Coordinates of N, CA and C in Angstrom, one line a residue:
X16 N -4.9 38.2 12.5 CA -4.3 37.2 13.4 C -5.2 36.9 14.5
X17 N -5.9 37.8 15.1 CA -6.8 37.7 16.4 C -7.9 36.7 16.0
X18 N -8.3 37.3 14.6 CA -9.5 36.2 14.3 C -9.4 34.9 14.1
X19 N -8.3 34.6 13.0 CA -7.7 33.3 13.4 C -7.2 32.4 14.5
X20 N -7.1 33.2 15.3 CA -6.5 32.7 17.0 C -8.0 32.5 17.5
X21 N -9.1 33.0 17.3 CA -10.5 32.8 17.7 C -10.8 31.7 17.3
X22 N -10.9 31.5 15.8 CA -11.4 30.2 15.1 C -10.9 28.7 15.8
X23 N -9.1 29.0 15.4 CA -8.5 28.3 16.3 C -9.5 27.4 17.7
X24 N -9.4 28.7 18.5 CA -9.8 28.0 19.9 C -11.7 28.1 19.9
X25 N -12.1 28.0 19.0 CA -13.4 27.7 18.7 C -13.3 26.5 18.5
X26 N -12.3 25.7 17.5 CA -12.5 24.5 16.6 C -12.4 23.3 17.9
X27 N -10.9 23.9 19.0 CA -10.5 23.6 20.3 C -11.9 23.2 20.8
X28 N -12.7 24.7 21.1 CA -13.9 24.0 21.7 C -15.1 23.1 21.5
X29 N -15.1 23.0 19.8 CA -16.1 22.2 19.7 C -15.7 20.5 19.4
X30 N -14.5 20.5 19.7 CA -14.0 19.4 19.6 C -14.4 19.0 20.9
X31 N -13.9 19.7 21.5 CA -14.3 19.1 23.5 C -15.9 18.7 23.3
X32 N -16.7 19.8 22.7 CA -18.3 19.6 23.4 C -18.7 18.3 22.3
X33 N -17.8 18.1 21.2 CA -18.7 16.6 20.4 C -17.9 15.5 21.2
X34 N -16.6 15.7 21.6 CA -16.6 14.5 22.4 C -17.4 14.2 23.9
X35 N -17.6 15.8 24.2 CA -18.5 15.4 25.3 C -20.0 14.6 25.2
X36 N -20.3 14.4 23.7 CA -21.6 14.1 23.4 C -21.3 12.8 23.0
X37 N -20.0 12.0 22.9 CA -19.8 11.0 22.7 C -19.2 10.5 21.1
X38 N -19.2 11.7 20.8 CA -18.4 11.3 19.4 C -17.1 11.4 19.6
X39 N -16.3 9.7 18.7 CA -15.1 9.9 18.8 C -14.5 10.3 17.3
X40 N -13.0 11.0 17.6 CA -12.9 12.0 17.4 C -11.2 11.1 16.8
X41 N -11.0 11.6 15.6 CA -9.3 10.9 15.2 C -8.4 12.5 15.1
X42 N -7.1 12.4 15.5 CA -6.5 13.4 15.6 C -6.4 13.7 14.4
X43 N -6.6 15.1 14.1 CA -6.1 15.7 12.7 C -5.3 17.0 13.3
X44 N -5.3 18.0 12.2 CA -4.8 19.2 12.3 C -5.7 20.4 13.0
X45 N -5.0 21.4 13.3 CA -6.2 22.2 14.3 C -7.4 22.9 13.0
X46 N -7.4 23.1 11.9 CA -9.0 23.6 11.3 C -9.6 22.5 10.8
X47 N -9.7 21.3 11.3 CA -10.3 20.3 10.9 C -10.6 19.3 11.6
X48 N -11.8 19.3 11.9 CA -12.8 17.9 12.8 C -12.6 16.6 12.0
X49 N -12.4 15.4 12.7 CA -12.7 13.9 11.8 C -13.4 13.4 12.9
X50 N -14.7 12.9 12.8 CA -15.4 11.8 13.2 C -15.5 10.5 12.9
X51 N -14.9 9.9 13.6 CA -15.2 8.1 13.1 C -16.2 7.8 13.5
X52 N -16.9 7.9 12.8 CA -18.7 7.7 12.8 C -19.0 6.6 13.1
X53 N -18.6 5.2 12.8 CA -19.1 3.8 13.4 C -19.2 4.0 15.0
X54 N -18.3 4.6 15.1 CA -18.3 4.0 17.1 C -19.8 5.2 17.9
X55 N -20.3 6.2 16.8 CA -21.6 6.6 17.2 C -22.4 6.0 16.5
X56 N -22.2 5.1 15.5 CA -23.4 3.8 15.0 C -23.3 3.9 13.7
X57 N -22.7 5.2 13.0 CA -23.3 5.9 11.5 C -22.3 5.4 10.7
X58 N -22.1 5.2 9.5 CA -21.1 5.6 8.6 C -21.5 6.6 8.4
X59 N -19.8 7.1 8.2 CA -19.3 8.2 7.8 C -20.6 9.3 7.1
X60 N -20.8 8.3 5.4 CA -22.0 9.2 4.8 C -23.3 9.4 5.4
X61 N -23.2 8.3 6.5 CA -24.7 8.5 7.2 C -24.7 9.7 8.0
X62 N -23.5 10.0 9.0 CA -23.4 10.9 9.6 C -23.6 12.4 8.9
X63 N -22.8 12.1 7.8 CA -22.8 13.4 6.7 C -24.3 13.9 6.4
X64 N -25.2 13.3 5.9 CA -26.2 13.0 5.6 C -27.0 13.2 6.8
X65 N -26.7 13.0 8.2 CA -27.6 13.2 9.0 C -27.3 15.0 9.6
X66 N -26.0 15.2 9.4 CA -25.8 16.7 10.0 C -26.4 17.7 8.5
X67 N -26.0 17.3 7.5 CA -26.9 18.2 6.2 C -28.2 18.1 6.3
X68 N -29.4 17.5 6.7 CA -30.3 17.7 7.5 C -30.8 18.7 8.3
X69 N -29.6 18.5 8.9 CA -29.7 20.1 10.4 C -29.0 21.2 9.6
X70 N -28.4 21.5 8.9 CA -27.8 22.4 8.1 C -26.5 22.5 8.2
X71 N -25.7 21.7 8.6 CA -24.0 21.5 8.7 C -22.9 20.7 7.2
X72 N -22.9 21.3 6.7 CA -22.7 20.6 5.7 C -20.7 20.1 5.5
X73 N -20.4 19.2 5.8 CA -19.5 18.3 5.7 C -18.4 18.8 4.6
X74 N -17.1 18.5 5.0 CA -16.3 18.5 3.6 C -16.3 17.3 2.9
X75 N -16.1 16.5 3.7 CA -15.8 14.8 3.1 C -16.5 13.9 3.8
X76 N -17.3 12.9 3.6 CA -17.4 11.7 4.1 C -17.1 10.5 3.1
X77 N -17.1 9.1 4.2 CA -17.0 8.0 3.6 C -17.4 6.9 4.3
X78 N -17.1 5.6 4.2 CA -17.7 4.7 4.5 C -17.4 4.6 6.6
X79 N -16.3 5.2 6.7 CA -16.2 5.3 7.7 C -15.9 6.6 9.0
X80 N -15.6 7.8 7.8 CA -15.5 9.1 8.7 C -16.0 10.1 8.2
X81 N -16.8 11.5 8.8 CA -17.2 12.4 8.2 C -16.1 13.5 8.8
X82 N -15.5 14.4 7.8 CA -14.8 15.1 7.9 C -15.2 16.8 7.9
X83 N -15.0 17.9 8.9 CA -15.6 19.5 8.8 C -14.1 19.9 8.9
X84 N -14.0 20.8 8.1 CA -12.8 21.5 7.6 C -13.4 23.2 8.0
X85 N -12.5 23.9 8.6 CA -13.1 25.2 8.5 C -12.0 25.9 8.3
X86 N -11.9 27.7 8.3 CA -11.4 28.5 7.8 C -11.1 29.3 8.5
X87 N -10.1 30.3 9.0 CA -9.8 31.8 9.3 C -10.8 32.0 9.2
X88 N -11.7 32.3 8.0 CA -12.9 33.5 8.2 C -14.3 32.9 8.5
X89 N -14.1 31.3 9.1 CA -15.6 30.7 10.2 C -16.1 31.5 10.6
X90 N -17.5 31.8 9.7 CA -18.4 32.6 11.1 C -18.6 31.8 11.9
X91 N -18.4 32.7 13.5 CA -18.6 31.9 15.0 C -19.4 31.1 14.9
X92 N -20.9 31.8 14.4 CA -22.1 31.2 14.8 C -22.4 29.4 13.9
X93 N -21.2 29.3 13.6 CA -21.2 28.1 12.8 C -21.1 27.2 14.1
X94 N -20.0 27.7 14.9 CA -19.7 26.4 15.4 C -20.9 25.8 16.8
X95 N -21.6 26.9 17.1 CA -23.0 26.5 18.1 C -24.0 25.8 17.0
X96 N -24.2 25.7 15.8 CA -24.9 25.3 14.8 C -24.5 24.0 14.8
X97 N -23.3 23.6 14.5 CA -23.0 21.9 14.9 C -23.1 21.3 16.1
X98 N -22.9 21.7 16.9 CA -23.1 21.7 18.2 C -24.5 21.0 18.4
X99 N -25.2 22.1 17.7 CA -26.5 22.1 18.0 C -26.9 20.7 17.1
X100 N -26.7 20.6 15.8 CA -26.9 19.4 15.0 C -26.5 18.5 16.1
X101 N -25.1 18.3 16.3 CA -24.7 17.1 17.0 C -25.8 16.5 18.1
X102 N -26.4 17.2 18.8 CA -27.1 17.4 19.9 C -28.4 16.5 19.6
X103 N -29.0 16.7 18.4 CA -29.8 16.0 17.2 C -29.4 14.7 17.2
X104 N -28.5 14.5 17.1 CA -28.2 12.7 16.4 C -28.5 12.2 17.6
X105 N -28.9 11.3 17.5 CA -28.6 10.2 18.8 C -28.3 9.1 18.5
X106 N -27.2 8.4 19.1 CA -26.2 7.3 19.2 C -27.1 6.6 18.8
X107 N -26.3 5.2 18.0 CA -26.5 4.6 17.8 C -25.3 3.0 18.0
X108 N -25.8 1.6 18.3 CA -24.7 0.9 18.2 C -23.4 1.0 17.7
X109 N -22.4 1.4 18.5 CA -21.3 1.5 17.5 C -21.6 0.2 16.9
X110 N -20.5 -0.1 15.9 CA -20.2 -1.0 14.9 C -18.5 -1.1 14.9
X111 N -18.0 -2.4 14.0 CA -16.4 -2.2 13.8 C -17.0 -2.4 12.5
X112 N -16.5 -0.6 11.2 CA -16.7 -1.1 9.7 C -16.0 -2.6 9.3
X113 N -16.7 -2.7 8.2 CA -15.9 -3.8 7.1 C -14.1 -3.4 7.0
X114 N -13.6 -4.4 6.6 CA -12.3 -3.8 6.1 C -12.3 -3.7 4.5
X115 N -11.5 -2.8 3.8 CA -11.7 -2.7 2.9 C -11.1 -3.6 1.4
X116 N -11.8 -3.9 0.4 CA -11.4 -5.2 0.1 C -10.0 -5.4 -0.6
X117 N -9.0 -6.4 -0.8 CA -8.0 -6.2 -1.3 C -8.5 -6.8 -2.8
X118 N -7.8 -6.4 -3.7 CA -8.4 -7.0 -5.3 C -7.0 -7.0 -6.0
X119 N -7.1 -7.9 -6.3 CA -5.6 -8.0 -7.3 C -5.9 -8.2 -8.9
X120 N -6.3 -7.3 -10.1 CA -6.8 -7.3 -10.9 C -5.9 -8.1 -11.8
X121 N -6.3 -8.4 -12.8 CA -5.2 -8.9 -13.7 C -4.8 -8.0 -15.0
X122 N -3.8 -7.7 -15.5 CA -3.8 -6.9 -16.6 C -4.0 -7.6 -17.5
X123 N -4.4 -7.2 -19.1 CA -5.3 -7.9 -20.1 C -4.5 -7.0 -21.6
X124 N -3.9 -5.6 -21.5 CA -3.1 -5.2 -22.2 C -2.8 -4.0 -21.6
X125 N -1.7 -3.4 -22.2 CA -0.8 -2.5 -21.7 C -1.4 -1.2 -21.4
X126 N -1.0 -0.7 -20.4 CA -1.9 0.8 -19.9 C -1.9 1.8 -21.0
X127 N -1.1 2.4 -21.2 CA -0.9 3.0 -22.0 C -2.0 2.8 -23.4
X128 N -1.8 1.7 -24.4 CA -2.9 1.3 -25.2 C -4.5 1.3 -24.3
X129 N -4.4 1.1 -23.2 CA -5.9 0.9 -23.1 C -6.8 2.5 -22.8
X130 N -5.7 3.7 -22.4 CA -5.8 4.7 -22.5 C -6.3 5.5 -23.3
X131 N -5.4 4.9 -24.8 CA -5.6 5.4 -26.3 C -6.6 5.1 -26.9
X132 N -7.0 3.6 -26.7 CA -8.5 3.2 -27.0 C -9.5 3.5 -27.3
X133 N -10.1 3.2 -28.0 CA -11.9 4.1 -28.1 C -12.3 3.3 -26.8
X134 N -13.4 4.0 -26.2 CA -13.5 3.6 -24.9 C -14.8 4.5 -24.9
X135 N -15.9 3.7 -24.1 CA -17.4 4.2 -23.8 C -17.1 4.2 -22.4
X136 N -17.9 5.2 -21.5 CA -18.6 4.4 -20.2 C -20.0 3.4 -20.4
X137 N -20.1 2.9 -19.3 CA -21.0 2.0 -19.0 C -21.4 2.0 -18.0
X138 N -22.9 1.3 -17.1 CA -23.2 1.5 -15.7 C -21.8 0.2 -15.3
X139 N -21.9 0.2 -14.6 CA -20.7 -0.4 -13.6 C -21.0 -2.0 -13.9
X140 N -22.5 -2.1 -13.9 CA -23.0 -4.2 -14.2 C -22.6 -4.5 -15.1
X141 N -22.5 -3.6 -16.2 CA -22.1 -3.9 -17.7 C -20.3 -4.1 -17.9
X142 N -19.6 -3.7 -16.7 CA -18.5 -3.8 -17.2 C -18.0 -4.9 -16.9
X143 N -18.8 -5.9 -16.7 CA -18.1 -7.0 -16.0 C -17.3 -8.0 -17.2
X144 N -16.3 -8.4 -17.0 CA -15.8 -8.8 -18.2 C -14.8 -8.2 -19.9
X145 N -15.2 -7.4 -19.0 CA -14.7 -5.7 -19.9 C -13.4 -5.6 -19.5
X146 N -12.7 -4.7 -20.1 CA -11.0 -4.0 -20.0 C -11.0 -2.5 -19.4
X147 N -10.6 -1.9 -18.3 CA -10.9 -0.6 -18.1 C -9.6 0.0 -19.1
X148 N -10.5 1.5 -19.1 CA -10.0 2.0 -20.0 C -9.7 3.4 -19.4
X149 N -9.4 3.4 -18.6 CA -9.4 4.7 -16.9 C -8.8 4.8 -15.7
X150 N -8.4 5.6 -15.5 CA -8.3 5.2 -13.8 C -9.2 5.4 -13.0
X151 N -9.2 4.3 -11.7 CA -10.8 4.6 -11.0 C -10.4 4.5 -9.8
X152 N -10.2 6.1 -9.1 CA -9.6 6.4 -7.8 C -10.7 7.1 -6.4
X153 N -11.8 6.1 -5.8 CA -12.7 6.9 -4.8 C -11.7 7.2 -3.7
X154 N -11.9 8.2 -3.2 CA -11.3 8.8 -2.0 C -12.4 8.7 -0.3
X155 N -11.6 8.1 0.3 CA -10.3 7.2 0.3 C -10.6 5.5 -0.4
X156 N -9.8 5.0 -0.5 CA -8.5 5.4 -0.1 C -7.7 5.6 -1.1
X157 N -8.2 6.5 -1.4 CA -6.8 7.3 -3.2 C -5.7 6.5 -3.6
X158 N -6.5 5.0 -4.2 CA -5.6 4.6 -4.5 C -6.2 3.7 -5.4
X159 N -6.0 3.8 -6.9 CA -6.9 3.0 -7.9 C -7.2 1.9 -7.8
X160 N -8.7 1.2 -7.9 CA -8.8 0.4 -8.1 C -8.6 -0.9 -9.2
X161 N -9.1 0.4 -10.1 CA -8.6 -0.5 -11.1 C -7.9 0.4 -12.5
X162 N -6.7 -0.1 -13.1 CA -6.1 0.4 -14.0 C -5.9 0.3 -15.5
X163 N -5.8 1.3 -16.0 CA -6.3 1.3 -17.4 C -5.4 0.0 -17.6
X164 N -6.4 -1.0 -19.0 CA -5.4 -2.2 -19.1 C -6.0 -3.1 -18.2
X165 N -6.4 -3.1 -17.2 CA -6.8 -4.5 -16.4 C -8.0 -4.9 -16.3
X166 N -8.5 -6.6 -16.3 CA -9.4 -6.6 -16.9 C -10.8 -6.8 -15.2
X167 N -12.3 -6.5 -16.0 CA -12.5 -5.9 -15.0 C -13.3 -7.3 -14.6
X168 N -13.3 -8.2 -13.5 CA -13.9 -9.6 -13.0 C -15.0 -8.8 -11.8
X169 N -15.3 -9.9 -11.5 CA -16.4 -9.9 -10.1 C -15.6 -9.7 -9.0
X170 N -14.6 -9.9 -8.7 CA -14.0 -9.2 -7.5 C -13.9 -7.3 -7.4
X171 N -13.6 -7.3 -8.8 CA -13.5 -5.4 -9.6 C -14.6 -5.1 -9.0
X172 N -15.5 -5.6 -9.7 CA -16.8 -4.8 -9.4 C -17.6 -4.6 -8.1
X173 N -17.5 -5.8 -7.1 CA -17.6 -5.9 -6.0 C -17.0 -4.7 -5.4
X174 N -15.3 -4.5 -5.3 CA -15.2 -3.2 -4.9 C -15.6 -1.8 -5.5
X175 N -15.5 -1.9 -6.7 CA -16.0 -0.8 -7.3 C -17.1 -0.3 -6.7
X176 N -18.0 -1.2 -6.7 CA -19.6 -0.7 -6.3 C -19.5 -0.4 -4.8
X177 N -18.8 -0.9 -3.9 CA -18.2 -0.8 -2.4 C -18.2 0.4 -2.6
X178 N -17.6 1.1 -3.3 CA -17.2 2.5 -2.9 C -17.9 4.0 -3.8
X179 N -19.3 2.8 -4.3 CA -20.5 3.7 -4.5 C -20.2 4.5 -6.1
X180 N -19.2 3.8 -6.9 CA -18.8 3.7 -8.7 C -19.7 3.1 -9.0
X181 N -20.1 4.3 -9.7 CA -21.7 3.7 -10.7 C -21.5 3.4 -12.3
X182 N -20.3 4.0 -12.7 CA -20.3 3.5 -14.1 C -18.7 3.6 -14.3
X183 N -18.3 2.9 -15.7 CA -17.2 2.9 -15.5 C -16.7 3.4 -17.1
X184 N -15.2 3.3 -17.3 CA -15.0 3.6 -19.1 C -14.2 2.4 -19.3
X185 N -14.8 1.8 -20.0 CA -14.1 0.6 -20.7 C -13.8 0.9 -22.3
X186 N -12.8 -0.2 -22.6 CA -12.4 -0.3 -24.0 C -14.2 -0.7 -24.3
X187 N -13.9 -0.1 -25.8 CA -15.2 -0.9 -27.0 C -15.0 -1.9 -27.3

């Protein structure tokens, strides 16, 4: 219990010292940091990518937040190590991200059949014109893009590749 109560008011502290460095900061739960990385200049992955550098390694990033998740059994010395990474970055223009795109796919045949299907992947350019044959859910925002059955246009793909989908399973 004590050690947990430590981590706790570790996570407390390093929350204070990254906003004292200017990073803002979205409310979550107490063992977990969210950075909204635009308003220190970075996306999300950039930020991700810039603290794995220094040796901090991220749970989640995305186009707009990098996420540290910790544990009951955090060694301390972790949390002077971000600290210390943090300390590394230097600001950059915030930015306001893109919003994310809305896509209204059209269905082409029933989900279910397109599931059953023989079905290849392909790089993602090749599906243009194609029927997915999958669900294709990047996180965030955990919510498919596109569904088995619909067919896949240049709006699809636009977002697809948005959210760094490099190939896809289509019907044959």
């Amino acid at each position: 219990k004590k050690r947990a109560e430590r981590v706790f008011a570790e996570i407390k502290r390093l929350k204070s010292n990254l906003r004292d460095l200017g990073f803002s900061l979205k409310e979550s739960d107490f063992m977990r940091v969210t950075v909204d990385a635009p308003q220190y200049g970075y996306s999300g992955t950039e930020l991700a990518e810039a603290l794995r550098k220094r040796g901090v390694e991220s749970e989640f990033s995305d186009l707009r937040y990098t996420v540290l998740l910790f544990s009951a059994a955090q060694p301390m010395e972790d949390f002077e190590k971000i600290v210390e990474a943090a300390k590394e970055i230097k600001p950059k223009k915030p930015f306001i991200p893109e919003n994310p795109p809305v896509i209204r796919p059209k269905a082409a045949i029933d989900p279910r059949e397109a599931v059953f299907s023989p079905a290849e992947a392909v790089p993602l350019k090749k599906a243009a014109g194609r029927i997915c044959a999958d669900i294709n859910t990047p996180c965030p925002p955990c919510v498919p893009l596109v569904m088995p059955g619909e067919f896949i246009d240049g709006e699809s793909l636009g977002a697809l590749c948005r959210y760094g989908i490099e190939s896809l399973r289509v019907i044959k």
